[in-house]
Coordinates of C-alpha atoms and ligand atoms in Angstrom, one line a residue:
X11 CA 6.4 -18.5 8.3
X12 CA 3.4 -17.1 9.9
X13 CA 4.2 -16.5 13.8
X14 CA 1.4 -14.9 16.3
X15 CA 2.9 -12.5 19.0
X16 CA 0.8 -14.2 21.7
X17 CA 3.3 -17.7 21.0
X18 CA 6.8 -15.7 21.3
X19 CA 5.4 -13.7 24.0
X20 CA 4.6 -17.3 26.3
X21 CA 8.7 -18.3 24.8
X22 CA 9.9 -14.3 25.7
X23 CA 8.4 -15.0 29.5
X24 CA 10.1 -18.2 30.4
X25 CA 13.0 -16.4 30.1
X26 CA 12.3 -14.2 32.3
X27 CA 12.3 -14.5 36.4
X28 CA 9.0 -15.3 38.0
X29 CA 8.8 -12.2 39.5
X30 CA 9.4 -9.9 36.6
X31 CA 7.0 -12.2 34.3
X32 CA 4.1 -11.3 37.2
X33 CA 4.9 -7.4 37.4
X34 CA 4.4 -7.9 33.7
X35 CA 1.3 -9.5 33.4
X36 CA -0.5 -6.9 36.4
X37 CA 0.6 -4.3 34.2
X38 CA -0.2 -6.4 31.2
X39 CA -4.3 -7.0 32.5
X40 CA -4.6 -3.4 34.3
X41 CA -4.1 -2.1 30.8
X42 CA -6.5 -4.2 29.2
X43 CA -9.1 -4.2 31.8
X44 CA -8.6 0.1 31.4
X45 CA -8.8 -0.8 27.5
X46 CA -12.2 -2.5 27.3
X47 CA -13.7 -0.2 30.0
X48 CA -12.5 2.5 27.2
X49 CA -13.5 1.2 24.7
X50 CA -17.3 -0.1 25.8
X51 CA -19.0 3.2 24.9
X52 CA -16.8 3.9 21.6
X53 CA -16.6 1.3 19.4
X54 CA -14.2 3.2 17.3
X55 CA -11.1 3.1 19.5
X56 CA -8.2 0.8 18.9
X57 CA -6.2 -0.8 16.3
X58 CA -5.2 -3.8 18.5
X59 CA -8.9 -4.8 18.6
X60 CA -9.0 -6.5 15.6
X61 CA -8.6 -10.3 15.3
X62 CA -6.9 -11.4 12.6
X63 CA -4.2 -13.6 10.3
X64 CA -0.5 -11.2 9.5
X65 CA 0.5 -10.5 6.9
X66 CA 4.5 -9.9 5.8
X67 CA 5.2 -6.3 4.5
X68 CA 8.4 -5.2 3.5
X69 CA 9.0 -2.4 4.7
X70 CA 11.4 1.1 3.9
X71 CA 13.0 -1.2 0.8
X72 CA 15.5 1.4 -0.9
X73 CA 15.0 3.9 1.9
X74 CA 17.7 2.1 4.3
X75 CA 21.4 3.2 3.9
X76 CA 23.7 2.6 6.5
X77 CA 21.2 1.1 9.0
X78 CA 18.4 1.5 11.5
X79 CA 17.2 2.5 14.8
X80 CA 14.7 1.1 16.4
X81 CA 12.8 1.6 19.4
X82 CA 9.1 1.5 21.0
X83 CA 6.7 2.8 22.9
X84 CA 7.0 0.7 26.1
X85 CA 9.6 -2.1 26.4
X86 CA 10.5 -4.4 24.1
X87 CA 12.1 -7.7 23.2
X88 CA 15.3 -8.5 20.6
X89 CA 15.1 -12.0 19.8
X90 CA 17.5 -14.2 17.6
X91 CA 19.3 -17.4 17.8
X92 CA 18.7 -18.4 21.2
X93 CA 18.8 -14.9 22.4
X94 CA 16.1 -13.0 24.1
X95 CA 17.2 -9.4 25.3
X96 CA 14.5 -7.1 27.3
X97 CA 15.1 -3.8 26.4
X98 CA 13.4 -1.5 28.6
X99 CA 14.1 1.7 26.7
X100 CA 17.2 2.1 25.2
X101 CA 17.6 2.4 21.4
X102 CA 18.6 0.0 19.2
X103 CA 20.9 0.3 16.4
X104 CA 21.4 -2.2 13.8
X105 CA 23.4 -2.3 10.7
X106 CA 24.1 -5.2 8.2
X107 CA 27.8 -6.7 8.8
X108 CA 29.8 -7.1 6.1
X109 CA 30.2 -10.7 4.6
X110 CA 26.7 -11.4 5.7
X111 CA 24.5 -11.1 9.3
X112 CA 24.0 -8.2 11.5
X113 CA 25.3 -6.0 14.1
X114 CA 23.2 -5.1 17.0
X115 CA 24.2 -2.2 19.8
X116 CA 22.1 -2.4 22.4
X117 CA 22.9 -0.3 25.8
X118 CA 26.3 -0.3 25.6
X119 CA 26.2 -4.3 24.4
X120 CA 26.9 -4.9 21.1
X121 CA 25.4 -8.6 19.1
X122 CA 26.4 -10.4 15.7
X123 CA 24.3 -12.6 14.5
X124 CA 23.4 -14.5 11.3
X125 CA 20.3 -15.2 11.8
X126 CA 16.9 -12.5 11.6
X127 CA 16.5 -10.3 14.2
X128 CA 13.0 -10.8 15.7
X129 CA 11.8 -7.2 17.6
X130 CA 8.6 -7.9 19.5
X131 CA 6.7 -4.8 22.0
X132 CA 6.2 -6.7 25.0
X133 CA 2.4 -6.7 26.6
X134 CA 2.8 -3.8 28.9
X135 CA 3.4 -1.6 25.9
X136 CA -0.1 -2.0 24.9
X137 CA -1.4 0.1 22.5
X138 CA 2.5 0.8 21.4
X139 CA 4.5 0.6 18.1
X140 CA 7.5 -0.3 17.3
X141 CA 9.3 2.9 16.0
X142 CA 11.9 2.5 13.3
X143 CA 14.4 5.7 12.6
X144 CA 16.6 5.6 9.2
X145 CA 19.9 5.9 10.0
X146 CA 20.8 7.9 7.1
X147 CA 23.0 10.9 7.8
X148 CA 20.6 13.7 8.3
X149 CA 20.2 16.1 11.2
X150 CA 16.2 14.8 11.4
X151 CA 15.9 11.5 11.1
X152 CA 12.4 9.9 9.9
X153 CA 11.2 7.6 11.5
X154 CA 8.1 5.3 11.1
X155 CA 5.7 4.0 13.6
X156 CA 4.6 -0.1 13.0
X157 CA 2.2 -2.4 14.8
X158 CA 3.0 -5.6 14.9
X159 CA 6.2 -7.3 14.8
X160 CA 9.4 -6.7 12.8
X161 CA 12.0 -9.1 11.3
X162 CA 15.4 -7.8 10.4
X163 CA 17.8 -9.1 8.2
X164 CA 20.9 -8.8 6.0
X165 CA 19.3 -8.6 2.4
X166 CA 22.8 -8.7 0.0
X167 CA 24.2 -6.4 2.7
X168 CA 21.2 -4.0 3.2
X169 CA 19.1 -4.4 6.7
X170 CA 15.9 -5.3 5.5
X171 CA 12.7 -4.9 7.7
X172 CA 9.4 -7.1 7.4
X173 CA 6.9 -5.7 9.6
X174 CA 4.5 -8.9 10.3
X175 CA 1.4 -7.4 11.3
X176 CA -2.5 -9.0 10.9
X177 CA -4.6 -8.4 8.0
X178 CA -6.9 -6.0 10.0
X179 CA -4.4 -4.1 11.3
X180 CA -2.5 -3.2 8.0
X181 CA -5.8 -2.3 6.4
X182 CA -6.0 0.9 9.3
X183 CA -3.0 2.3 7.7
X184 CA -3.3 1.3 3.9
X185 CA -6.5 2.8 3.7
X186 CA -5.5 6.1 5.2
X187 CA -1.9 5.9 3.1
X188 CA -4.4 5.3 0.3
X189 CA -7.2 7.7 0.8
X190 CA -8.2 10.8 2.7
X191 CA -11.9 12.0 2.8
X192 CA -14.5 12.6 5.4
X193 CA -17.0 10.6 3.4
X194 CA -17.3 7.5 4.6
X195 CA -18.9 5.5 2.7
X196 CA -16.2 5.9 -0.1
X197 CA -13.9 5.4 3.0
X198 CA -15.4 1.7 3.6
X199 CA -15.1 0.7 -0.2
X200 CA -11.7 1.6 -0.1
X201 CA -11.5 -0.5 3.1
X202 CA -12.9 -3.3 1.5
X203 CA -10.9 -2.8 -1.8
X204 CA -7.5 -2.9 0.3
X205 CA -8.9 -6.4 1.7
X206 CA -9.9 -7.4 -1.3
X207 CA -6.6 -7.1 -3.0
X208 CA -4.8 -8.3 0.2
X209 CA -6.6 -11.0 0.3
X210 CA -6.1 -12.3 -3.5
X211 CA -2.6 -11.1 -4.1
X212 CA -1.0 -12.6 -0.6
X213 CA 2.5 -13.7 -1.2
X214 CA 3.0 -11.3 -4.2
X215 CA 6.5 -11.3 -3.8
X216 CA 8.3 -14.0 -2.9
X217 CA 10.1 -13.7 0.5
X218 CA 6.9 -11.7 1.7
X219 CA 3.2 -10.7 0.8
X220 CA 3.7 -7.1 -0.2
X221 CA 5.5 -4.4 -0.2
X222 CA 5.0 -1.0 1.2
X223 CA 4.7 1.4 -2.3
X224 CA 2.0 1.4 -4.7
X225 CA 3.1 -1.8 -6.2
X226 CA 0.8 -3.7 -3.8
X227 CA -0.7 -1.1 -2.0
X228 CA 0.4 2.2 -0.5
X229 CA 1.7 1.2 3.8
X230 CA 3.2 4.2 5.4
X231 CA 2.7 2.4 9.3
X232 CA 0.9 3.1 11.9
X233 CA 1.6 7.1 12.0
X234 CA -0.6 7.2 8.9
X235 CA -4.2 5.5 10.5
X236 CA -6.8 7.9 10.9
X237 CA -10.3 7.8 13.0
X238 CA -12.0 7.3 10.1
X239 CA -9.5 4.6 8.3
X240 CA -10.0 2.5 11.7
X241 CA -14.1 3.0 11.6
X242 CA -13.6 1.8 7.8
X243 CA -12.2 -0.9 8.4
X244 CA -13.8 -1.7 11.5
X245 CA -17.6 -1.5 10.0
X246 CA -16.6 -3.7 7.1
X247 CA -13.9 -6.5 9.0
X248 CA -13.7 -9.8 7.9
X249 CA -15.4 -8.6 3.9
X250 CA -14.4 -8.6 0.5
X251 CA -15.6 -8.2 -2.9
X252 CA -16.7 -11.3 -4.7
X253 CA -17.9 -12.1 -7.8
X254 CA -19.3 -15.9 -8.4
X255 CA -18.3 -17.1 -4.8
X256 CA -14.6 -15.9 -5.2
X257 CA -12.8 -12.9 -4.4
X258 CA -12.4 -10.8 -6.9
X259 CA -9.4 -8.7 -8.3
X260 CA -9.7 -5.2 -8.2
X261 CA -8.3 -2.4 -9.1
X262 CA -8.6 1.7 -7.9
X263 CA -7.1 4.8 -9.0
X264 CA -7.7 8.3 -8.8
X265 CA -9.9 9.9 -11.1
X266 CA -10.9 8.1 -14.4
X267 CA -11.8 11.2 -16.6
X268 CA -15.0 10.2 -17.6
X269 CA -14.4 6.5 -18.2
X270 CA -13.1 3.6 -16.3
X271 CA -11.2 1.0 -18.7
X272 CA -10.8 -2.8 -18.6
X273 CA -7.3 -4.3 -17.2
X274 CA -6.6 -5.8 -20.8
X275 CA -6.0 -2.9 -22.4
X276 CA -3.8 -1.3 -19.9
X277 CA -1.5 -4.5 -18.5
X278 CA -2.8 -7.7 -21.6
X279 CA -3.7 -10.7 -19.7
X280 CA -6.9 -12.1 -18.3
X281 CA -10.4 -10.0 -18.8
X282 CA -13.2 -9.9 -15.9
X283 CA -16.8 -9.6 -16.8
X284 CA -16.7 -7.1 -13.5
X285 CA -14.2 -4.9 -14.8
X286 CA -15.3 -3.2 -18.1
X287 CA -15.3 0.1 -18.8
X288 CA -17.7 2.1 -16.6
X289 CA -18.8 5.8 -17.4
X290 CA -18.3 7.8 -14.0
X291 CA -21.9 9.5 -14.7
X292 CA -24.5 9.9 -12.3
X293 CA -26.8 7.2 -13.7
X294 CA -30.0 9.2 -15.0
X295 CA -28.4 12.0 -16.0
X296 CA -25.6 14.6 -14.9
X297 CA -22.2 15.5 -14.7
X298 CA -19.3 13.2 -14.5
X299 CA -19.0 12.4 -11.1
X300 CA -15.2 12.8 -10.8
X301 CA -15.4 16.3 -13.2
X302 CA -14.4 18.6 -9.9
X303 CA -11.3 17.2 -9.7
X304 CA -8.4 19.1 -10.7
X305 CA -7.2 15.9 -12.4
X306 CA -10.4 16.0 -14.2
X307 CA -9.1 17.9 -17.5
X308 CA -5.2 18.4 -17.6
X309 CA -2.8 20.1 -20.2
X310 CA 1.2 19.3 -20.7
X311 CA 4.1 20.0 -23.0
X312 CA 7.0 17.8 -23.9
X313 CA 9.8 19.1 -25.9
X314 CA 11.2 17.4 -28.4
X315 CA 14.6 17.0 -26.8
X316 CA 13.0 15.5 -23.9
X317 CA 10.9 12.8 -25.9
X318 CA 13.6 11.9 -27.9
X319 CA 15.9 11.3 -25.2
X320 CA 12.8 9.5 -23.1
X321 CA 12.2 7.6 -26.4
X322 CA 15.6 6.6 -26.4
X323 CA 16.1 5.5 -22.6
X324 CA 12.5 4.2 -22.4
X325 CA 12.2 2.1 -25.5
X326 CA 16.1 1.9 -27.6
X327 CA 14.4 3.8 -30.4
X328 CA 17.4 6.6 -30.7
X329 CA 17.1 8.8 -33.7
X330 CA 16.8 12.4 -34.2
X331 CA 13.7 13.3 -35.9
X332 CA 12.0 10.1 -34.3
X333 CA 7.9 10.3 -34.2
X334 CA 5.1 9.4 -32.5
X335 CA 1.8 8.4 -33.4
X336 CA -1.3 6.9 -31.8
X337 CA -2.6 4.4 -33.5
X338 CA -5.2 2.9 -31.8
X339 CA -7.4 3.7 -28.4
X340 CA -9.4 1.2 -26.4
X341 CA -13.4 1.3 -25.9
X342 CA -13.0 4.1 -23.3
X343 CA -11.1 6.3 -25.3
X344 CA -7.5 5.6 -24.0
X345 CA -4.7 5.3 -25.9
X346 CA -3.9 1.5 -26.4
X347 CA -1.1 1.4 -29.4
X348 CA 1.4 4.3 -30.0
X349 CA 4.0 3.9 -32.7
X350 CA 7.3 5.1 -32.2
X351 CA 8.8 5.6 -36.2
X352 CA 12.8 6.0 -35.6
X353 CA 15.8 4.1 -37.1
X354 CA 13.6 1.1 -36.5
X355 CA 9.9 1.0 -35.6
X356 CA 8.4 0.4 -32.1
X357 CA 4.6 0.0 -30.7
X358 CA 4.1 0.6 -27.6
X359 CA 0.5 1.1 -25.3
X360 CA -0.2 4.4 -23.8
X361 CA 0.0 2.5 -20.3
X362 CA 3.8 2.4 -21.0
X363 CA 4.1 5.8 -22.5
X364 CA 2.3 7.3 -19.7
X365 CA 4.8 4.8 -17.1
X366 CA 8.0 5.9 -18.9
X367 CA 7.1 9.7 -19.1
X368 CA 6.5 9.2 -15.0
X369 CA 9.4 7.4 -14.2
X370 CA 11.4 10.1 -16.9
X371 CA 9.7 13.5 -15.9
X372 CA 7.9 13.2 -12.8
X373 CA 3.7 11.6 -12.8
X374 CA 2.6 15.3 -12.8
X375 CA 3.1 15.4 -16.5
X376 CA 1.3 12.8 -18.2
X377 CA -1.0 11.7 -15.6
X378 CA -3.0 9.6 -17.9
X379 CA -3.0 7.4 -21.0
X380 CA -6.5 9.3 -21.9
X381 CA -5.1 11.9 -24.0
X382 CA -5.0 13.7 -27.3
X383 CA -0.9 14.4 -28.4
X384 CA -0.4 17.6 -31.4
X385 CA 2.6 18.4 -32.8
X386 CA 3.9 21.2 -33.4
X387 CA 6.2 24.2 -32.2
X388 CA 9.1 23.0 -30.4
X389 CA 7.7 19.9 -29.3
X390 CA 4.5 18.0 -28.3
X391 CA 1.4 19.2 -26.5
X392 CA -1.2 16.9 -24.8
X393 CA -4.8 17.7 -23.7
X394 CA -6.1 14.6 -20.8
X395 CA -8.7 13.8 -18.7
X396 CA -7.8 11.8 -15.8
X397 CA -5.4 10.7 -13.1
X398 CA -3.8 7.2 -13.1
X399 CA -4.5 3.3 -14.7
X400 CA -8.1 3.9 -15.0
X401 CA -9.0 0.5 -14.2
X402 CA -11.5 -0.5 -11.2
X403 CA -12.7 2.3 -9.1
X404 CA -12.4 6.1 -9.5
X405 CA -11.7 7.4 -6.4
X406 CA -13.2 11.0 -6.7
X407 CA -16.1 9.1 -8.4
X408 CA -16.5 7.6 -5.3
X409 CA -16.3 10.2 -3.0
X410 CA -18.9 12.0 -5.2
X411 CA -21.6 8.9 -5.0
X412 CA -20.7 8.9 -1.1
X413 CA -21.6 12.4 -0.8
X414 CA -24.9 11.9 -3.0
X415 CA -25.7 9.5 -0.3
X416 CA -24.5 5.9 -1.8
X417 CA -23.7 3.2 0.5
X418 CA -20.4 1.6 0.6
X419 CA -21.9 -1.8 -1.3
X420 CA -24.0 0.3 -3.9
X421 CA -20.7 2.6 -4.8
X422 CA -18.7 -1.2 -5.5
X423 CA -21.2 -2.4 -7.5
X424 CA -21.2 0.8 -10.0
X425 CA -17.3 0.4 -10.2
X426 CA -17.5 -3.9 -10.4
X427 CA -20.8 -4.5 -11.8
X428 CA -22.0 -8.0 -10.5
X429 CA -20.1 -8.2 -7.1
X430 CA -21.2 -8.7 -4.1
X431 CA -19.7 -7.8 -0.7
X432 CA -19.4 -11.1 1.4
X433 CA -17.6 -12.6 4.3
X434 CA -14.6 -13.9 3.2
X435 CA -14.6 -17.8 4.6
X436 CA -11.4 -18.8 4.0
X437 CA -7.9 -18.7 5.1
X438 CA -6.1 -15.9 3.7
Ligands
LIG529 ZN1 4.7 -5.0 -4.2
LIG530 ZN1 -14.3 9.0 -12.5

């Protein structure tokens, strides 16, 4: 369900004396008239600016223990069932009850309810964000700033947040969360990657669109928008990449090593004419253009007791002694088959060797499936060029091209050869 904030604020008012709803709405145009007098010589300025469809993000997933606190920047409204409180400033804490629903203390007050929780910054906040704390039991707790609006609920006992929010808006933060450079033409590609791939993959999961990790795409909230991830996005609203009239799928990681690859050979599945391998050169000549990067070139060890135990967890292959092998690389020089020779034998792509040794030893280690493995000594030694999937576009490739003086369109071109950057017509 798709709701706009401008809807449940007309609902939140008529619950709400005649005189309070008209201080509201004075203080409600004073700060927009202030806004747009602000805003008319800097056309950089605000978030809230932008016009566009939300999108559902869950939010903090795995991160909530015993429950939440949440509170604004300006008043706000907790709505559910046919409840509507105004909450000027307190805080409010909810946890999931047990057996299902949730438990709201508010002021003093305390709520059950079995149905979401709807938290909504009233007008007057303006600018605000809604500001979540974990409730976890730390001297410090984190909290995160979000736009938008947020919908609580019980999630097999866990509160679970979903911070609806439009497209436009999201994009401010994803983009920073994603990327940090003062080039800004590699700052606008990345803009209009993140809407790209918002755009295709909505409703990726399905109770919401995304979620906040790099699974869709990186979302740490609002405290994460920069000036320059909010002129990104800004200077490129409302486009996407497309390739024959529809918007493409794309892909980005960090630094390629030399070579971007094609999404077959890392994940099977479908191939796209715009996504083959692509040599991070400076066409005409030169150095690769992601070779300053520290991920550019890497070395790492892994000892045999740690292979054969990731080997083991990883894959079921458990014997001592157990090998491996690559057997086969892709056109860009990644590995594509490894064999694993144990009690039984296992092939595996060096996508998935590179995943398991992450989620085993940490993503510092093998940071790429571009690699050469020796053996030898008391374990196995790797020599690798490059930092993530590979697929799509190299990020310090793009900073490089921005830097040289490439625009934002000629930068997504070299990455997705045939593109073009369009409006996007449709719904999303
Ligand atoms: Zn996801
Ligand atoms: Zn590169």
């Amino acid at each position: 369900m798709r709701t706009k904030r401008r809807v449940n604020m007309r609902c939140f008012l008529k619950r709400f004396p005649k005189k309070l709803v008209f201080a509201i709405t004075l203080i409600f145009f004073t700060i927009t008239l202030w806004g747009d007098i602000g805003i008319t010589g800097d056309m950089v300025g605000r978030v809230s600016d932008f016009n566009s469809k939300d999108v559902n993000v869950r939010v903090l997933e795995g991160r909530i223990t015993t429950g939440v606190v949440v509170t604004a920047v300006g008043p706000y409204s907790v709505i559910f069932g046919s409840k509507n409180i105004f909450v000027e400033s307190e805080k409010c804490f909810i946890t999931a009850g047990v057996g299902g629903g949730l438990i709201l203390k508010i002021g003093g007050r305390e709520f059950r309810t079995s149905k979401a929780v709807k938290i909504v910054l009233v007008a007057s906040a303006g600018e605000g964000t809604l500001i979540v704390a974990l409730d976890n039991v730390s001297a410090k707790p984190i909290t995160h700033n979000y736009r938008g609006e947020l919908k609580i609920t019980n999630d097999a006992g866990v509160v679970a947040i979903i911070n609806i929010i439009p497209l436009e808006e999201y994009l401010c933060s994803v983009v920073a969360s994603e990327m940090s450079t003062n080039e800004m033409e590699a700052m606008k590609a990345q803009a209009i990657l993140a809407r790209t791939f918002a755009v295709r993959n909505r409703g990726r999961h399905k109770k919401y669109d995304f979620c906040d990790k790099t699974h869709c795409q990186h979302y740490g909230g609002a405290g994460l928008e920069t000036s320059r991830s909010i002129t990104a996005v800004r200077e490129t609203t409302g486009k996407v990449l497309l390739f024959d009239g529809a918007v493409a799928s794309v892909f980005y990681h960090a630094c390629c090593g030399g070579m971007t690859t094609s999404p077959a050979y890392v994940w099977g599945g479908d191939e796209f004419p715009y996504l083959k391998p692509v040599k991070c050169q400076r066409p005409g000549g030169g150095g690769y253009l992601c070779g300053k990067s520290r991920h550019f070139r890497w070395e790492a060890t892994i000892t045999s007791d740690e292979m054969r135990s990731l080997i083991a967890d990883a894959f079921g292959v458990s014997a001592r002694g157990a090998k491996l092998k690559i057997m086969l690389r892709d056109p860009s020089g990644r590995v594509f088959e490894m064999e694993i020779m144990g009690t039984e034998r296992r092939v595996i792509t060096g996508e998935e060797f590179r995943i398991a040794v992450g989620r085993a030893l940490g993503w510092g280690r093998i940071k790429s499936a571009l690699f050469e493995m020796k053996i030898g000594g008391d374990g196995y030694r790797f020599g690798g060029s490059g930092l993530g999937h590979g697929v799509g576009r190299c990020q310090l490739g793009a900073i490089e091209l921005s830097r040289l003086g490439w625009s934002y369109v000629d930068i997504l071109q070299f990455y997705f050869p045939g593109t073009v950057v369009g409006e996007f017509g449709g719904e999303i």
